[in-house]
Tab-separated table of C-alpha atoms in Angstrom:
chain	number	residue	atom	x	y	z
I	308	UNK	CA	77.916	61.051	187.898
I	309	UNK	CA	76.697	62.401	191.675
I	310	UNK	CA	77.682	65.696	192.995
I	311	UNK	CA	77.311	67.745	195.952
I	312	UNK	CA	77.399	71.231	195.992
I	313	UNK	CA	77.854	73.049	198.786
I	314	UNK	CA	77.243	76.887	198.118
I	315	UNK	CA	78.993	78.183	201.287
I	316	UNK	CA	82.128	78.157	202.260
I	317	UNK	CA	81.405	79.850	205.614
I	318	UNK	CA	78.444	80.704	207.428
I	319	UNK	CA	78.450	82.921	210.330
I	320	UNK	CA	75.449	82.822	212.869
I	321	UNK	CA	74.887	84.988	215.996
I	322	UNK	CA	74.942	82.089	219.386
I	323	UNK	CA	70.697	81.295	219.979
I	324	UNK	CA	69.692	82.593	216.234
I	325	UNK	CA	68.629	79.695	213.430
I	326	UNK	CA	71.131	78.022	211.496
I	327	UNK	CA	70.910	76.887	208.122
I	328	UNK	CA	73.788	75.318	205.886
I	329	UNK	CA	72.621	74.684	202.196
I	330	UNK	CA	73.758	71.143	200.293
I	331	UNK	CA	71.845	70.426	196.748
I	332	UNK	CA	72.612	67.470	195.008
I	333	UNK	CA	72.914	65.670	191.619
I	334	UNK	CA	72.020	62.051	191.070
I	335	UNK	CA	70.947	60.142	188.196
I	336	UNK	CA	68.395	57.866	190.179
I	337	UNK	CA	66.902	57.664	194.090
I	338	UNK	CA	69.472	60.118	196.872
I	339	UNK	CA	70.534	59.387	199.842
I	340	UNK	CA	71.768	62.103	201.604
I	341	UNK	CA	73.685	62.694	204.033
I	342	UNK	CA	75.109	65.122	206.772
I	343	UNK	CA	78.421	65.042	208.770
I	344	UNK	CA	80.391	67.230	211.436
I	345	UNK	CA	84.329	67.708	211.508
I	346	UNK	CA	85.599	69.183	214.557
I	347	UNK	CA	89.533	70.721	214.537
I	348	UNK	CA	91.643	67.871	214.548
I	349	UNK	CA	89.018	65.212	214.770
I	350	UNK	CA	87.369	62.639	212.682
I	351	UNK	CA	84.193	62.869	210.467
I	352	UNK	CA	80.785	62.773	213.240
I	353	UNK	CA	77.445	61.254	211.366
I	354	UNK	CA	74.542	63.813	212.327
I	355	UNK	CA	71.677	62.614	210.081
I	356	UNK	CA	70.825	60.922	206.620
I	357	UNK	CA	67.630	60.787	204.868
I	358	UNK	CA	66.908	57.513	202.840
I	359	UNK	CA	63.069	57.522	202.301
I	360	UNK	CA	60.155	58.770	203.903
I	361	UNK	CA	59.595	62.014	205.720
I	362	UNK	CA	61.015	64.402	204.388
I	363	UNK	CA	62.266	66.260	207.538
I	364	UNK	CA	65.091	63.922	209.093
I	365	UNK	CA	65.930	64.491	212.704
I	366	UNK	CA	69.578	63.773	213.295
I	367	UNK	CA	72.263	64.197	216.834
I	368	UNK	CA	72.475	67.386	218.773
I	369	UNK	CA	69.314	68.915	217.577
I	370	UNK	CA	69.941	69.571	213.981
I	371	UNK	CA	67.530	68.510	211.129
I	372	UNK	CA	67.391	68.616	207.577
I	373	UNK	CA	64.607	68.821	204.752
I	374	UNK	CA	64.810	67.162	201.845
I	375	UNK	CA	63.428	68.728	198.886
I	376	UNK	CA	63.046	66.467	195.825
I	377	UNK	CA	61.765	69.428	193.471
I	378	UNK	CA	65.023	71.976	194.525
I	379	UNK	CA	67.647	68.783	194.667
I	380	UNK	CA	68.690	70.200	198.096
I	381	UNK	CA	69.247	69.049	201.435
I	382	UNK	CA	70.098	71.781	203.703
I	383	UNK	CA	71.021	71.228	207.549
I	384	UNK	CA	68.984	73.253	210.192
I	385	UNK	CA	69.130	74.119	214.131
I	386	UNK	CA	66.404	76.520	215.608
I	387	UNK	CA	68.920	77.719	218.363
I	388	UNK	CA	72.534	77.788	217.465
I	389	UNK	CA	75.096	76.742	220.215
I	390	UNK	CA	78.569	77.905	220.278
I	391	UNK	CA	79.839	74.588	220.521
I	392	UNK	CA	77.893	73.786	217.376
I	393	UNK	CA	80.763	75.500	215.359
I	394	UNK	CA	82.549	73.059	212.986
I	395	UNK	CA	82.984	72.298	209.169
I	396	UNK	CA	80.226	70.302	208.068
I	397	UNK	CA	79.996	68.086	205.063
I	398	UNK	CA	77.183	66.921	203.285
I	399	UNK	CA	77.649	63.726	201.156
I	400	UNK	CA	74.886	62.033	198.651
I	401	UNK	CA	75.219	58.323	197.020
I	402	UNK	CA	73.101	57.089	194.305
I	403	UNK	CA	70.277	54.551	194.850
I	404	UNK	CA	69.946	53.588	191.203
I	405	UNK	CA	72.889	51.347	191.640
I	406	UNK	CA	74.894	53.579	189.120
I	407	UNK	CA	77.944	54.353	190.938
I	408	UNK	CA	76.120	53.316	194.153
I	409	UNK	CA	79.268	51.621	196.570
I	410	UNK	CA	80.666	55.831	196.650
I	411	UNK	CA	79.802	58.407	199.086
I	412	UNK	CA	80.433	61.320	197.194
I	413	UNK	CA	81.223	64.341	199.430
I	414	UNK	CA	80.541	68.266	199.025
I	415	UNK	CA	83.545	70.642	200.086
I	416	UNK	CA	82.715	71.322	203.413
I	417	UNK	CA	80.844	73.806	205.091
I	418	UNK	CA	82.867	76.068	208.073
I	419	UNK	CA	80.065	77.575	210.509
I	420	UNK	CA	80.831	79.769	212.668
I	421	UNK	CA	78.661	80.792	216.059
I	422	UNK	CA	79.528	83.753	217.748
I	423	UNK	CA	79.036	84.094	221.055
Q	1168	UNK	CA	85.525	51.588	223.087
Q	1169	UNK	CA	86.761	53.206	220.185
Q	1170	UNK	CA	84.396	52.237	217.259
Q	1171	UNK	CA	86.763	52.625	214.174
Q	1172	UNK	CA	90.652	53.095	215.394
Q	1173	UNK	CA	93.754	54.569	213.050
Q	1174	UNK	CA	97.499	54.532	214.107
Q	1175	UNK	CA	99.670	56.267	214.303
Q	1176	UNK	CA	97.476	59.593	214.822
Q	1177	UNK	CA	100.558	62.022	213.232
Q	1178	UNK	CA	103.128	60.255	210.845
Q	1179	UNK	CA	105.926	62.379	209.270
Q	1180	UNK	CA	108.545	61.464	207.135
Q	1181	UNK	CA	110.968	62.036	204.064
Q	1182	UNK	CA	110.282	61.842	200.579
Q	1183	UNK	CA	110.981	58.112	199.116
Q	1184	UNK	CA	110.377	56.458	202.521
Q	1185	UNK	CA	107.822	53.880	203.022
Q	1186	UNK	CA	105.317	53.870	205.493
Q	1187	UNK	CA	101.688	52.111	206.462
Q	1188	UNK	CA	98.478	53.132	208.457
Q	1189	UNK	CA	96.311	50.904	210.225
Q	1190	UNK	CA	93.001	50.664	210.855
Q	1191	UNK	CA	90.431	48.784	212.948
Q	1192	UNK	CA	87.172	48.323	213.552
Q	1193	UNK	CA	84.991	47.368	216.299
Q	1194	UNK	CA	81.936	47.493	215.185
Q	1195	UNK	CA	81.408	44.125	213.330
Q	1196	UNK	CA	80.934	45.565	209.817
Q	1197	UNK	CA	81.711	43.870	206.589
Q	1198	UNK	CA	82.523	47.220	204.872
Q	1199	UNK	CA	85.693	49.524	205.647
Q	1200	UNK	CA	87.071	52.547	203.416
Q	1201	UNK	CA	89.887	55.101	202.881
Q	1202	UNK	CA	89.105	58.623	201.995
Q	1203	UNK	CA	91.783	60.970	201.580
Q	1204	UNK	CA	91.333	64.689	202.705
Q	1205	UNK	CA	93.765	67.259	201.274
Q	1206	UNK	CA	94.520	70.544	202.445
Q	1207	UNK	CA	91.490	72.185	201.442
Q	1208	UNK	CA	89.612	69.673	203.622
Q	1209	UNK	CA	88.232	68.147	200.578
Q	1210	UNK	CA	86.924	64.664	201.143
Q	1211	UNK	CA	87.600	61.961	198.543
Q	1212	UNK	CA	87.312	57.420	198.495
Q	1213	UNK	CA	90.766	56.001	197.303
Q	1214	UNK	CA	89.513	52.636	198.383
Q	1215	UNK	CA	86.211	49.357	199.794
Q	1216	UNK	CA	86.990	46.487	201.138
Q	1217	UNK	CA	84.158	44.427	201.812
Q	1218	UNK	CA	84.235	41.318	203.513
Q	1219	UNK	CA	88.471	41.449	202.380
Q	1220	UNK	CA	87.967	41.595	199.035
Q	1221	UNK	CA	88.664	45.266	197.265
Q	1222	UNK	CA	85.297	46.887	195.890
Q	1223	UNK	CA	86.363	50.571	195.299
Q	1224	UNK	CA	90.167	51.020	193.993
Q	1225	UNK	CA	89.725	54.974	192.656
Q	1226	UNK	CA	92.387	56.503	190.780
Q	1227	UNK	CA	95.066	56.527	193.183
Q	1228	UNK	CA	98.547	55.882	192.267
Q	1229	UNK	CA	99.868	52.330	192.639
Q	1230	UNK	CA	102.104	53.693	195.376
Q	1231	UNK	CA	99.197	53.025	197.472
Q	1232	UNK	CA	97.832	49.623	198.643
Q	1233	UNK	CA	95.893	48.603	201.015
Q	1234	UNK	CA	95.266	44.771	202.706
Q	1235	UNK	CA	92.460	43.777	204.970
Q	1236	UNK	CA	93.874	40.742	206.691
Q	1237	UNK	CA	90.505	40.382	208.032
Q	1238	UNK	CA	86.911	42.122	207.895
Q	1239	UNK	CA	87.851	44.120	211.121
Q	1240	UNK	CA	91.246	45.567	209.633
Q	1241	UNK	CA	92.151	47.696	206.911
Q	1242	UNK	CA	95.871	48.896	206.120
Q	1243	UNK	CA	97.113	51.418	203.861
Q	1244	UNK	CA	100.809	50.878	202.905
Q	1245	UNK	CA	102.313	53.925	201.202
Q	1246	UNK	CA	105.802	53.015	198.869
Q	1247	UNK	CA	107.998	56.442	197.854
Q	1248	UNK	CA	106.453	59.105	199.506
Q	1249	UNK	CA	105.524	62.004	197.869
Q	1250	UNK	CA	105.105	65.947	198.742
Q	1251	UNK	CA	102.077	65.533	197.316
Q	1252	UNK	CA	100.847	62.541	199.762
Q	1253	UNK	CA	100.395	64.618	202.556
Q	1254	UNK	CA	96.978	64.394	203.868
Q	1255	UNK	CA	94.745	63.413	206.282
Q	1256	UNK	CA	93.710	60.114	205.432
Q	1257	UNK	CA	90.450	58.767	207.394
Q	1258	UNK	CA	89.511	55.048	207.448
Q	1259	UNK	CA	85.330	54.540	207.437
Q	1260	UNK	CA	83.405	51.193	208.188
Q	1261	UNK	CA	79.964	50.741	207.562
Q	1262	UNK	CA	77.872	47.645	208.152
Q	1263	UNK	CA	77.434	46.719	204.627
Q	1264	UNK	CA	78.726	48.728	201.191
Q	1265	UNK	CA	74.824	49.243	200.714
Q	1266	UNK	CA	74.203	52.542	199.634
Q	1267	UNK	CA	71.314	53.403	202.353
Q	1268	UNK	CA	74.102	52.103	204.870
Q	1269	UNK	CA	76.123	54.641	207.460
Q	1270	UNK	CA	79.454	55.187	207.202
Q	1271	UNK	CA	81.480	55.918	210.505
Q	1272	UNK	CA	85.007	57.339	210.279
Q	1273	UNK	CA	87.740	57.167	212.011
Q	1274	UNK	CA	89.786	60.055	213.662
Q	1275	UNK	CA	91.896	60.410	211.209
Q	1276	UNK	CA	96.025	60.114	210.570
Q	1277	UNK	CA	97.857	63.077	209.520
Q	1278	UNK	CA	100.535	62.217	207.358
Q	1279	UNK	CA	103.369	64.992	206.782
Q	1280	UNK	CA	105.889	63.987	203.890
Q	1281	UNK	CA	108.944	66.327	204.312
């Protein structure tokens, strides 16, 4: 079965500092990974996903994430945190193996919080 | 141009009533989904349509059932309410159910069963 784990509930960051918010994963074949933003009261926003390739993924609104086959994580990253940037984010994996493949499976969520 | 649409935005009812939530999409995929997320903002499918026909039915009681009168629609009908229904339940598209594929969500309906 896939899981996500996400480590943090919260994560509080000073407004210009680095952000990081952790995801590691479990699959039983090939991840793809992914990374979305829930503002109050709004939908799920896609920032990024990493399928293949490098593993640094740019995504929307200057975050990033690294993928890191050896650690099974995934974490999301911004050099300069914005106030506006604070949200719950989720990170959510499927399996490429085809074993359960059709589900996004999703991690709790992630509240960060930027203070100004 | 609202890619993936829900209505109502806020439903609330009372216990044993029957209610549905629609969804559309814009976006000319072949793939929508429901996710339920409960109070604790936790995330989880209840059901894929792709191309109409049902790909994903997790283990949601049969109170729930969706219908996708077409590729670009994708109703949830909910019989007897519950307490335990209330939710925020989020319709998703993506262009195919590939797993490499991007799913886009909709804003969300906030159901309150009373």
């Amino acid at each position: 079965a896939q899981s996500v784990a996400q480590p943090e509930d919260q994560v509080n960051v000073a407004e210009g500092n680095p952000l990081t918010v952790k995801c590691t994963y479990s699959v039983s074949g090939n991840p793809y990974l992914f990374w979305y933003v829930q503002y109050p009261n709004r939908g799920l926003q896609f920032l990024l996903k990493y399928i293949t390739g490098d593993n640094l993924v740019k995504g929307s609104y200057g975050f990033e994430a690294e993928f890191n086959k050896s650690q099974t994580s995934f974490h999301l990253k911004k050099p300069s945190a914005l106030v506006s940037d604070s949200a719950l984010y989720f990170c959510a994996v499927r399996d490429g193996s085809g074993a359960g493949s059709y589900q996004l499976t999703f991690g709790k969520g992630t509240k960060l919080s930027v203070i100004p | 141009d609202t890619a993936v649409s829900q209505t109502p935005k806020y439903l609330v009812t009372q216990m044993g009533n029957d209610k549905s939530i629609k969804c559309e999409q814009n976006l000319g995929h072949d793939t929508m989904y429901w996710y339920k997320q409960d109070s604790k903002k936790f995330l989880k499918i209840m059901f894929s349509y792709n191309n109409k026909e049902l790909i994903i039915n997790e283990t949601v009681p049969n109170r729930f059932s969706p219908k996708s009168p077409d590729k670009a629609h994708l109703n949830l009908h909910i019989n007897s309410l519950e307490l335990g229904d209330s939710a925020v339940y989020f319709c998703a598209s993506s262009q195919t159910f590939t797993s490499t594929d991007t799913q886009y969500f909709g804003p969300g309906t906030r159901l309150t069963v009373l």
